[in-house]
mmCIF file with all atom_site columns, C-alpha atoms in Angstrom:
data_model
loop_
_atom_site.group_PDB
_atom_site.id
_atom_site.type_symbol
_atom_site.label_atom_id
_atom_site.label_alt_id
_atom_site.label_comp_id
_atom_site.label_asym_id
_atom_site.label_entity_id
_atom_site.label_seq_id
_atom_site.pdbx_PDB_ins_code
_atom_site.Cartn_x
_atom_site.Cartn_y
_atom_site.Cartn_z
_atom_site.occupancy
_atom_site.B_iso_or_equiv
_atom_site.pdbx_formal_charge
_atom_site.auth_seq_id
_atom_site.auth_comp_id
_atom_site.auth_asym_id
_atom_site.auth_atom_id
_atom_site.pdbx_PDB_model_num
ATOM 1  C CA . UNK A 1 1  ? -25.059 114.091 53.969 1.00 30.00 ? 1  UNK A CA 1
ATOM 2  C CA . UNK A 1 2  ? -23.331 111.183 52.938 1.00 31.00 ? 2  UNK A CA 1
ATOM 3  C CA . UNK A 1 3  ? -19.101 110.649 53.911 1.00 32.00 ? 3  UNK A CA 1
ATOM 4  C CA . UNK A 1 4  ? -17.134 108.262 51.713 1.00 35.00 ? 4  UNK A CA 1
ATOM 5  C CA . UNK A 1 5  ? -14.717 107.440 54.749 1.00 39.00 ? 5  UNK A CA 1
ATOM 6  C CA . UNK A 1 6  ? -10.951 107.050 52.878 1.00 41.00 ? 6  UNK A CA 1
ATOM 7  C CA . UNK A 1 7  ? -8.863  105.239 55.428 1.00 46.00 ? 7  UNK A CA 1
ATOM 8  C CA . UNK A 1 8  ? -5.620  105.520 56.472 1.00 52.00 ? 8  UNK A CA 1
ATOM 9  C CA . UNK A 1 9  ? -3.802  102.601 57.889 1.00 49.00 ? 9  UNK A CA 1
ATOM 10 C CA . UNK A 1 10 ? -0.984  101.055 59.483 1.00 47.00 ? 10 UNK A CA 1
ATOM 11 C CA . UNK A 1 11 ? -0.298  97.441  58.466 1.00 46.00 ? 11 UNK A CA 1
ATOM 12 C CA . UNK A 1 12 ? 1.889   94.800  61.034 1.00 45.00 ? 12 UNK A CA 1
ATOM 13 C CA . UNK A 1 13 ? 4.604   93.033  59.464 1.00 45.00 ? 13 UNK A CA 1
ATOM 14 C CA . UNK A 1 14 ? 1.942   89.894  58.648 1.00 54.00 ? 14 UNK A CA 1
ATOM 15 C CA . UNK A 1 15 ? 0.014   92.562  57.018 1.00 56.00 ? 15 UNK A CA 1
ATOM 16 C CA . UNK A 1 16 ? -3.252  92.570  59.335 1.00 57.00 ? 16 UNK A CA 1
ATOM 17 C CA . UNK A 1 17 ? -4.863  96.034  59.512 1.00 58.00 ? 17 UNK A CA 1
ATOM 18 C CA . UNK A 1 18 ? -4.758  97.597  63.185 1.00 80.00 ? 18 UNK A CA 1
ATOM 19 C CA . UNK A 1 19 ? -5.297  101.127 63.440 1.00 85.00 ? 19 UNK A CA 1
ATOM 20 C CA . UNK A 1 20 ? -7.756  103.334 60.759 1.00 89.00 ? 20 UNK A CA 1
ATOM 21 C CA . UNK A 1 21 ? -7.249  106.501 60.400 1.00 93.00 ? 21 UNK A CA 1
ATOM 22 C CA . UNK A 1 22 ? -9.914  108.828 60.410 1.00 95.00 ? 22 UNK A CA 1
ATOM 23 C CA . UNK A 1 23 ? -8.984  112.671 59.720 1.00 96.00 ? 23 UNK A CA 1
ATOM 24 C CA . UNK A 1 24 ? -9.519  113.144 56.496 1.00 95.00 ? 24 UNK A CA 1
ATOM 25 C CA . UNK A 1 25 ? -13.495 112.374 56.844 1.00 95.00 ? 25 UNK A CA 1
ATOM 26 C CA . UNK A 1 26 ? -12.914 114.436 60.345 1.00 96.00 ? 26 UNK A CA 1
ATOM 27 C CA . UNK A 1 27 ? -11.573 117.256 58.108 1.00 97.00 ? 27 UNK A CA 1
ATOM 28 C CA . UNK A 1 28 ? -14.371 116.574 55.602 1.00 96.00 ? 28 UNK A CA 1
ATOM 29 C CA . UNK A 1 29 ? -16.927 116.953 58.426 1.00 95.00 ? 29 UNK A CA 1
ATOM 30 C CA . UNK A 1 30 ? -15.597 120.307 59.588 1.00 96.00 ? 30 UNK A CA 1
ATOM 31 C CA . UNK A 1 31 ? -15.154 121.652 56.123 1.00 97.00 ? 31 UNK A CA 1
ATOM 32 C CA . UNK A 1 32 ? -11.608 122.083 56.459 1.00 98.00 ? 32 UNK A CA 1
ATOM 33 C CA . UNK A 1 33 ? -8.161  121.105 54.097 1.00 98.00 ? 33 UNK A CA 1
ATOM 34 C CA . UNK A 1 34 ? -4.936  119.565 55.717 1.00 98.00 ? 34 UNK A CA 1
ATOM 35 C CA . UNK A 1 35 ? -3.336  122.884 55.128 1.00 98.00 ? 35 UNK A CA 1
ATOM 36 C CA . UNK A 1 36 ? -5.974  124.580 56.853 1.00 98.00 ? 36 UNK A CA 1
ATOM 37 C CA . UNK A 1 37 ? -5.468  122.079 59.998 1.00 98.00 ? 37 UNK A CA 1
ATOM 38 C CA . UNK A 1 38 ? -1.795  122.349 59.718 1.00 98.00 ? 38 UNK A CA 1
ATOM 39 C CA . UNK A 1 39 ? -2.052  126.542 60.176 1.00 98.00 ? 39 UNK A CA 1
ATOM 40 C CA . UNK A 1 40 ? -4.443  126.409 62.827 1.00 98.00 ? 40 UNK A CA 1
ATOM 41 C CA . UNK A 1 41 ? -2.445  123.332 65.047 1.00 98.00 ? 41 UNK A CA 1
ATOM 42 C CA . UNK A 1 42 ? 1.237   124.195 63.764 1.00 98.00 ? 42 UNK A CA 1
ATOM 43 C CA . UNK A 1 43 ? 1.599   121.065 62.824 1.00 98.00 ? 43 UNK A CA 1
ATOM 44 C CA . UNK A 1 44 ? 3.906   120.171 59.717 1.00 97.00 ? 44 UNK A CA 1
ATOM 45 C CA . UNK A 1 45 ? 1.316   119.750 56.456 1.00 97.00 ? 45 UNK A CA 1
ATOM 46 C CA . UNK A 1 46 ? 3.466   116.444 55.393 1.00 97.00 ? 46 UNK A CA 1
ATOM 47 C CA . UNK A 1 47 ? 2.686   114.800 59.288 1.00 96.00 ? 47 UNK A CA 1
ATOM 48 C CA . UNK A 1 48 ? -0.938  115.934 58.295 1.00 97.00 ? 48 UNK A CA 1
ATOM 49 C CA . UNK A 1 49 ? -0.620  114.026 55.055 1.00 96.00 ? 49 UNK A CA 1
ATOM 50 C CA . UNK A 1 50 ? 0.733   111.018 56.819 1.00 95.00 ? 50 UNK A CA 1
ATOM 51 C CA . UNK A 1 51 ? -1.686  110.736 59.409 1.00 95.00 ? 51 UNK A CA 1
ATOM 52 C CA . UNK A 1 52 ? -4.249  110.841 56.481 1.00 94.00 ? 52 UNK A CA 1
ATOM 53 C CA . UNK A 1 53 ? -2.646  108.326 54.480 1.00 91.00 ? 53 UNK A CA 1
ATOM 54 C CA . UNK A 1 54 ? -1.855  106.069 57.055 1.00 88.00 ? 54 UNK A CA 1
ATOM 55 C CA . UNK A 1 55 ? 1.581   105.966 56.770 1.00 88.00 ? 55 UNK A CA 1
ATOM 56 C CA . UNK A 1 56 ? 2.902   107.951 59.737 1.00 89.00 ? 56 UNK A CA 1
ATOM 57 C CA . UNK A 1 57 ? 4.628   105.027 61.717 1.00 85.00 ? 57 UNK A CA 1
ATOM 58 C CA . UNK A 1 58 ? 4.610   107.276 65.605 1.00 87.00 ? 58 UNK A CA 1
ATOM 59 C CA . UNK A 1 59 ? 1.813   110.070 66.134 1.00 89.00 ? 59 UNK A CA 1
ATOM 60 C CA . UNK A 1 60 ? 2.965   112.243 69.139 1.00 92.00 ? 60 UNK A CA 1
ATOM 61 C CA . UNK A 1 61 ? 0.192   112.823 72.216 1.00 94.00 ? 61 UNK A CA 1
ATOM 62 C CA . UNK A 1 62 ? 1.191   116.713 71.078 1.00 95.00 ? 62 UNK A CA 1
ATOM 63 C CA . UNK A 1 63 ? -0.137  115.973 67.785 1.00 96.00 ? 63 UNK A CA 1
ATOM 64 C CA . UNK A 1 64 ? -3.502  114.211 68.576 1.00 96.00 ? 64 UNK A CA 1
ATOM 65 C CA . UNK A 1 65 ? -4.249  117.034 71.258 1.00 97.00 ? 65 UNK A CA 1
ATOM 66 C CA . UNK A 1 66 ? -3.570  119.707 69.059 1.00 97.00 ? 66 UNK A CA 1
ATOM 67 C CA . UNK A 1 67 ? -5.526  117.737 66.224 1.00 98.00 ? 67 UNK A CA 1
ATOM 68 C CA . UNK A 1 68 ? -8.473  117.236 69.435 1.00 97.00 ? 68 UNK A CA 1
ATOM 69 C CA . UNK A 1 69 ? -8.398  120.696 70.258 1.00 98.00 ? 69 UNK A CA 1
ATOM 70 C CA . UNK A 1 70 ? -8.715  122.160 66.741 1.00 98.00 ? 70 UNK A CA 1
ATOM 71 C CA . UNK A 1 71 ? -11.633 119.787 65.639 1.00 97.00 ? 71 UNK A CA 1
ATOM 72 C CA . UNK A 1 72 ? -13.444 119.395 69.040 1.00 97.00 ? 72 UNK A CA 1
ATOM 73 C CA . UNK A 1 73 ? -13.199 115.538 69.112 1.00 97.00 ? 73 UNK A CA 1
ATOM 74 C CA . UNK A 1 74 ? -11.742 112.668 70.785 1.00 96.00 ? 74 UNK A CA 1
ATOM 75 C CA . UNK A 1 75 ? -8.566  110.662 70.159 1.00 95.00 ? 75 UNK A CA 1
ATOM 76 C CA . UNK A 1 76 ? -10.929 108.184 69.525 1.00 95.00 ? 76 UNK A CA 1
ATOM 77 C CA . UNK A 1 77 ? -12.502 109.831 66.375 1.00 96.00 ? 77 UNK A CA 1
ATOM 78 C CA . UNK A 1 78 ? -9.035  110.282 64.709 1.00 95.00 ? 78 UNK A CA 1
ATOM 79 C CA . UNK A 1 79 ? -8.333  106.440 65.005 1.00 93.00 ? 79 UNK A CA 1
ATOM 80 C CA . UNK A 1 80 ? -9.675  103.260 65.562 1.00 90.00 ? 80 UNK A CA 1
ATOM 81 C CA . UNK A 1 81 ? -8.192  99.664  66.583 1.00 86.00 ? 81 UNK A CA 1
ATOM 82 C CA . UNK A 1 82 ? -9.013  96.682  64.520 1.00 82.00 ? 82 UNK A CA 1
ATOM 83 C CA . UNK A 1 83 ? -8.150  93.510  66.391 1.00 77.00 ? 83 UNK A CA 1
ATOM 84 C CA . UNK A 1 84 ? -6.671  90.944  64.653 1.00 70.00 ? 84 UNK A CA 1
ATOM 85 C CA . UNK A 1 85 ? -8.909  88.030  63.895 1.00 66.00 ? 85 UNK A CA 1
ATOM 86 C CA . UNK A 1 86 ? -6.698  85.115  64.065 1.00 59.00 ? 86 UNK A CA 1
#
């Protein structure tokens, strides 16, 4: 099975990539929409959206344990740190 990983990310103010975002291939993996992970955590569909887009500027420990808990993974496997390079 091949995953075409779409990343979300958040950018620093120099515009250097730090943190990837990986639930939407998380969600692809488990067969399963943002609406479908928003019912089943209670989370809000548009912080799901966020989180998948990379735009969500704070994500809540709530949030990634309910988001751990529903798809049996680690924080971890929801995001990733890229250090900077300079």
């Amino acid at each position: 099975m091949i995953f075409v990983a779409f990343y979300g990310m958040i950018l620093l103010k120099r515009g250097v990539i730090v943190i990837k975002f990986r639930l939407k291939v998380l969600l692809a993996m488990n067969d399963m929409t943002q609406k479908d992970l928003a019912e089943k955590t209670g989370i809000r569909q548009p912080t799901i959206s966020a989180i998948c887009t990379g735009s969500i500027k704070e994500m809540p420990v709530g949030v990634v344990n309910k988001i751990c808990a529903t798809l049996n993974c680690q924080p971890g496997d929801i995001m990733e740190y890229i250090p900077d390079e300079e």
